[in-house]
């Protein structure tokens, strides 16, 4: 019996390590985005208010680097499972849209998306592509802000409530490629555990949250997921 036969409601809780094998850099550690770029210059509201063009340029570079990457076998396994199991959900900290590119539709994005921009007064619009279609709002002319949760931002409460509900209801919780240091996302493994889910961590490196899991797979996501679900994609 495979895990997908044994459990009905599966949550994949993903972080930057999920996309690492696709070539998208993680945030922390060697080569991580925050070791190359100072978030105070590129990833907070103050930076955007000071120099919106510089911040938008940084996010365009990120879009271009993500578009040059492809989902890997681990992403494809999760997408395949969603086709056969209606109660498969992805709750992700990633803003790169890789799960959707692999075919997942049930994706809750805790930290927003590189592929949306918004104006305070006129709402959020999808904006795909290497460059932003427009940097200013059609209606009021103000700078469009990437729809991403930056340092110092509040998370969208509707998104957090949705994720809470999904995590509380699951019977299998699989965390993949997160260092577990950014809150409130870092609290989801404990919520899953306390709600009675079996919890698995996939990460080559342990971290402070690791002791909470029932099982740890110290392996890359692209190898661990096909093996765990006996799906080769
Ligand atoms: P981090 O960069 O903090 O952590 C990446 C994790 O992935 C580490 O624990 C690595 O050991 C692990 N990892 C690396 N390669 C892996 C692989 N091939 N397979 C599995 N795991 C691997 O990234 P996050 O925890 O996602 O927020 O960071 C959380 C948030 O901090 C991000 O969403 C971002 C950042 O600031 C925002 O931008 C709002």
Short mmCIF file of C-alpha atoms and ligand atoms in Angstrom, two decimals:
data_model
loop_
_atom_site.label_atom_id
_atom_site.label_comp_id
_atom_site.label_asym_id
_atom_site.label_seq_id
_atom_site.Cartn_x
_atom_site.Cartn_y
_atom_site.Cartn_z
CA UNK A 1 0.00 0.00 0.00
CA UNK A 2 1.47 3.36 -0.99
CA UNK A 3 1.08 6.56 1.04
CA UNK A 4 -1.50 7.87 -1.41
CA UNK A 5 -3.69 4.79 -0.74
CA UNK A 6 -3.27 5.04 3.00
CA UNK A 7 -4.01 8.78 3.42
CA UNK A 8 -6.91 10.71 1.91
CA UNK A 9 -6.12 14.31 2.58
CA UNK A 10 -2.52 15.19 1.80
CA UNK A 11 -0.90 18.60 2.26
CA UNK A 12 2.43 19.39 0.61
CA UNK A 13 3.92 22.31 2.50
CA UNK A 14 6.74 23.66 0.38
CA UNK A 15 9.61 26.12 0.68
CA UNK A 16 12.44 27.28 -1.52
CA UNK A 17 14.21 23.88 -1.36
CA UNK A 18 11.32 22.48 -3.41
CA UNK A 19 12.43 24.58 -6.38
CA UNK A 20 16.18 24.27 -5.79
CA UNK A 21 16.65 21.36 -8.19
CA UNK A 22 14.85 23.34 -10.89
CA UNK A 23 17.61 25.92 -10.51
CA UNK A 24 15.71 28.55 -8.51
CA UNK A 25 18.02 29.67 -5.69
CA UNK A 26 16.94 29.24 -2.06
CA UNK A 27 16.88 32.26 0.28
CA UNK A 28 19.32 31.21 2.99
CA UNK A 29 22.64 29.43 3.03
CA UNK A 30 25.43 29.54 0.46
CA UNK A 31 24.29 31.10 -2.84
CA UNK A 32 20.97 32.07 -1.22
CA UNK A 33 19.15 35.17 -2.46
CA UNK A 34 19.56 36.99 0.88
CA UNK A 35 23.32 36.39 0.85
CA UNK A 36 23.56 38.14 -2.54
CA UNK A 37 20.96 40.85 -2.16
CA UNK A 38 20.19 43.04 0.83
CA UNK A 39 16.44 42.66 1.43
CA UNK A 40 16.35 46.20 2.84
CA UNK A 41 17.11 47.44 -0.68
CA UNK A 42 14.84 45.07 -2.61
CA UNK A 43 12.20 43.38 -0.51
CA UNK A 44 10.37 45.76 1.80
CA UNK A 45 7.80 48.52 1.39
CA UNK A 46 10.34 51.21 2.39
CA UNK A 47 12.65 50.16 -0.47
CA UNK A 48 9.72 50.29 -2.91
CA UNK A 49 8.67 53.75 -1.67
CA UNK A 50 12.27 54.98 -2.01
CA UNK A 51 13.00 53.57 -5.46
CA UNK A 52 10.17 51.61 -7.10
CA UNK A 53 12.05 51.16 -10.39
CA UNK A 54 15.02 49.50 -8.66
CA UNK A 55 12.71 47.11 -6.78
CA UNK A 56 10.68 46.31 -9.91
CA UNK A 57 13.91 45.67 -11.86
CA UNK A 58 15.02 43.19 -9.17
CA UNK A 59 11.71 41.35 -9.45
CA UNK A 60 11.93 41.33 -13.25
CA UNK A 61 15.33 39.66 -12.96
CA UNK A 62 13.78 37.08 -10.64
CA UNK A 63 10.96 36.46 -13.14
CA UNK A 64 13.49 35.95 -15.92
CA UNK A 65 15.58 33.54 -13.87
CA UNK A 66 12.47 31.55 -12.84
CA UNK A 67 11.19 31.36 -16.43
CA UNK A 68 14.52 29.85 -17.45
CA UNK A 69 13.85 26.98 -14.98
CA UNK A 70 11.50 24.03 -15.37
CA UNK A 71 9.51 22.06 -12.78
CA UNK A 72 11.36 18.85 -11.79
CA UNK A 73 10.20 15.30 -11.14
CA UNK A 74 9.14 16.15 -7.57
CA UNK A 75 6.78 18.89 -8.81
CA UNK A 76 5.37 16.46 -11.37
CA UNK A 77 4.67 13.83 -8.71
CA UNK A 78 2.63 16.34 -6.67
CA UNK A 79 0.74 17.42 -9.80
CA UNK A 80 0.02 13.80 -10.72
CA UNK A 81 -1.30 13.10 -7.21
CA UNK A 82 -3.67 16.06 -7.42
CA UNK A 83 -5.20 14.50 -10.57
CA UNK A 84 -5.98 11.21 -8.84
CA UNK A 85 -6.63 12.48 -5.30
CA UNK A 86 -9.07 15.40 -5.09
CA UNK A 87 -7.95 16.15 -1.53
CA UNK A 88 -4.33 16.92 -2.39
CA UNK A 89 -3.40 20.50 -1.50
CA UNK A 90 -0.21 22.52 -1.85
CA UNK A 91 0.49 25.22 0.72
CA UNK A 92 3.59 27.01 -0.44
CA UNK A 93 5.89 29.77 0.71
CA UNK A 94 7.24 29.99 -2.83
CA UNK A 95 6.37 32.87 -5.12
CA UNK A 96 7.76 31.26 -8.28
CA UNK A 97 4.58 29.55 -9.57
CA UNK A 98 6.42 26.26 -10.21
CA UNK A 99 3.63 24.09 -8.75
CA UNK A 100 1.10 25.68 -11.10
CA UNK A 101 3.46 25.24 -14.05
CA UNK A 102 3.68 21.54 -13.18
CA UNK A 103 -0.14 21.35 -13.29
CA UNK A 104 -1.34 21.84 -9.69
CA UNK A 105 -4.50 23.91 -9.30
CA UNK A 106 -5.05 23.67 -5.54
CA UNK A 107 -2.18 25.90 -4.47
CA UNK A 108 -2.33 28.31 -1.54
CA UNK A 109 0.45 30.89 -1.84
CA UNK A 110 1.34 32.19 1.61
CA UNK A 111 3.85 34.76 0.42
CA UNK A 112 2.18 35.92 -2.78
CA UNK A 113 3.37 35.55 -6.34
CA UNK A 114 5.95 36.94 -8.73
CA UNK A 115 3.21 36.79 -11.37
CA UNK A 116 0.82 39.33 -9.88
CA UNK A 117 1.04 43.06 -9.27
CA UNK A 118 -1.27 45.35 -7.38
CA UNK A 119 -2.34 48.92 -6.81
CA UNK A 120 -3.58 49.90 -3.32
CA UNK A 121 -6.72 51.50 -4.74
CA UNK A 122 -7.48 49.36 -7.79
CA UNK A 123 -6.63 45.82 -6.79
CA UNK A 124 -4.42 42.98 -7.94
CA UNK A 125 -3.94 41.76 -11.51
CA UNK A 126 -2.15 38.79 -13.00
CA UNK A 127 0.97 39.77 -14.95
CA UNK A 128 2.93 36.93 -16.53
CA UNK A 129 6.04 37.22 -18.68
CA UNK A 130 9.69 38.21 -18.43
CA UNK A 131 8.94 41.88 -17.92
CA UNK A 132 6.02 43.62 -16.26
CA UNK A 133 3.35 44.56 -18.83
CA UNK A 134 2.94 47.86 -17.08
CA UNK A 135 4.69 49.41 -14.07
CA UNK A 136 1.92 51.90 -13.36
CA UNK A 137 -1.77 51.49 -12.65
CA UNK A 138 -3.95 52.20 -15.73
CA UNK A 139 -6.53 53.93 -13.58
CA UNK A 140 -4.57 56.13 -11.18
CA UNK A 141 -0.99 56.09 -12.46
CA UNK A 142 0.56 54.91 -9.18
CA UNK A 143 3.41 52.37 -9.22
CA UNK A 144 2.25 48.75 -9.33
CA UNK A 145 3.72 46.71 -6.49
CA UNK A 146 4.62 43.03 -6.88
CA UNK A 147 1.97 41.01 -4.95
CA UNK A 148 4.59 39.52 -2.65
CA UNK A 149 4.81 39.46 1.12
CA UNK A 150 7.95 41.45 1.81
CA UNK A 151 9.82 41.85 5.07
CA UNK A 152 7.68 43.79 7.52
CA UNK A 153 4.42 43.07 5.63
CA UNK A 154 1.38 41.42 7.16
CA UNK A 155 0.29 38.22 5.47
CA UNK A 156 -3.10 38.21 3.78
CA UNK A 157 -5.47 37.05 6.54
CA UNK A 158 -7.83 35.27 4.11
CA UNK A 159 -4.91 33.25 2.75
CA UNK A 160 -3.71 32.38 6.26
CA UNK A 161 -7.21 31.29 7.32
CA UNK A 162 -7.55 29.12 4.21
CA UNK A 163 -4.16 27.52 4.85
CA UNK A 164 -5.04 26.94 8.52
CA UNK A 165 -8.20 25.12 7.55
CA UNK A 166 -6.44 22.99 4.94
CA UNK A 167 -3.64 22.05 7.35
CA UNK A 168 -6.01 21.22 10.24
CA UNK A 169 -8.03 18.88 8.03
CA UNK A 170 -5.18 16.87 6.51
CA UNK A 171 -4.17 13.40 7.61
CA UNK A 172 -0.75 13.47 5.92
CA UNK A 173 1.46 16.57 6.05
CA UNK A 174 4.64 16.58 3.99
CA UNK A 175 7.00 19.48 4.44
CA UNK A 176 9.54 19.94 1.67
CA UNK A 177 12.56 22.22 1.51
CA UNK A 178 11.91 24.85 4.13
CA UNK A 179 14.22 26.10 6.86
CA UNK A 180 11.19 26.77 9.10
CA UNK A 181 12.33 30.18 10.28
CA UNK A 182 9.75 32.48 8.72
CA UNK A 183 6.51 32.92 10.64
CA UNK A 184 3.59 32.35 10.57
CA UNK A 185 4.40 29.71 7.90
CA UNK A 186 6.80 27.98 10.30
CA UNK A 187 3.85 27.24 12.60
CA UNK A 188 2.01 25.01 10.13
CA UNK A 189 3.94 21.78 10.86
CA UNK A 190 2.94 22.05 14.54
CA UNK A 191 -0.69 22.76 13.63
CA UNK A 192 -0.71 19.65 11.42
CA UNK A 193 0.89 17.54 14.15
CA UNK A 194 -1.52 18.76 16.84
CA UNK A 195 -4.45 18.07 14.52
CA UNK A 196 -3.40 14.45 14.29
CA UNK A 197 -1.72 14.31 10.85
CA UNK A 198 1.24 12.05 10.16
CA UNK A 199 4.10 14.46 9.43
CA UNK A 200 7.03 13.84 7.10
CA UNK A 201 9.93 16.19 6.45
CA UNK A 202 11.84 16.08 3.16
CA UNK A 203 15.03 18.11 3.48
CA UNK A 204 18.69 17.08 3.13
CA UNK A 205 19.45 19.23 6.21
CA UNK A 206 17.74 19.09 9.62
CA UNK A 207 16.63 22.32 11.32
CA UNK A 208 15.05 23.47 14.58
CA UNK A 209 11.62 22.16 13.54
CA UNK A 210 12.85 18.70 12.57
CA UNK A 211 12.15 16.97 15.89
CA UNK A 212 8.45 17.67 15.43
CA UNK A 213 8.09 15.32 12.46
CA UNK A 214 7.19 11.61 12.65
CA UNK A 215 9.65 10.83 9.87
CA UNK A 216 12.50 12.65 8.13
CA UNK A 217 13.80 11.93 4.64
CA UNK A 218 17.26 13.45 4.32
CA UNK A 219 17.17 13.59 0.56
CA UNK A 220 16.50 16.08 -2.23
CA UNK A 221 12.85 16.63 -3.17
CA UNK A 222 13.38 15.43 -6.76
CA UNK A 223 14.52 12.01 -5.53
CA UNK A 224 12.44 11.66 -2.38
CA UNK A 225 8.98 12.36 -3.84
CA UNK A 226 9.02 9.82 -6.71
CA UNK A 227 10.35 7.18 -4.29
CA UNK A 228 7.85 7.99 -1.55
CA UNK A 229 4.81 7.75 -3.85
CA UNK A 230 6.21 5.17 -6.28
CA UNK A 231 5.53 7.51 -9.20
CA UNK A 232 8.16 8.11 -11.85
CA UNK A 233 7.62 11.34 -13.72
P1 LIG B 1 15.20 28.84 2.89
O1 LIG B 1 16.15 29.33 1.86
O2 LIG B 1 15.20 29.49 4.22
O3 LIG B 1 15.41 27.27 3.14
C1 LIG B 1 15.53 26.38 2.09
C2 LIG B 1 15.54 24.97 2.67
O4 LIG B 1 15.54 24.05 1.58
C3 LIG B 1 16.76 24.63 3.53
O5 LIG B 1 16.30 24.04 4.75
C4 LIG B 1 17.55 23.61 2.70
O6 LIG B 1 18.20 22.63 3.50
C5 LIG B 1 16.43 22.97 1.88
N1 LIG B 1 16.82 22.39 0.57
C6 LIG B 1 17.80 22.80 -0.27
N2 LIG B 1 17.83 22.05 -1.38
C7 LIG B 1 16.83 21.14 -1.26
C8 LIG B 1 16.33 20.09 -2.10
N3 LIG B 1 16.87 19.82 -3.31
N4 LIG B 1 15.27 19.35 -1.66
C9 LIG B 1 14.71 19.61 -0.44
N5 LIG B 1 15.15 20.59 0.39
C10 LIG B 1 16.18 21.35 -0.01
O7 LIG B 1 13.73 28.89 2.22
P2 LIG B 1 12.29 28.97 2.89
O8 LIG B 1 12.22 28.15 4.14
O9 LIG B 1 11.31 28.68 1.82
O10 LIG B 1 9.84 34.78 2.08
O11 LIG B 1 12.20 30.50 3.27
C11 LIG B 1 11.02 30.99 3.82
C12 LIG B 1 10.77 32.41 3.34
O12 LIG B 1 11.92 33.22 3.60
C13 LIG B 1 10.57 32.54 1.84
O13 LIG B 1 9.25 32.28 1.43
C14 LIG B 1 10.92 33.98 1.61
C15 LIG B 1 12.14 34.12 2.49
O14 LIG B 1 12.39 35.40 2.99
C16 LIG B 1 9.43 35.80 1.36
O15 LIG B 1 9.95 36.16 0.31
C17 LIG B 1 8.29 36.50 1.98
#
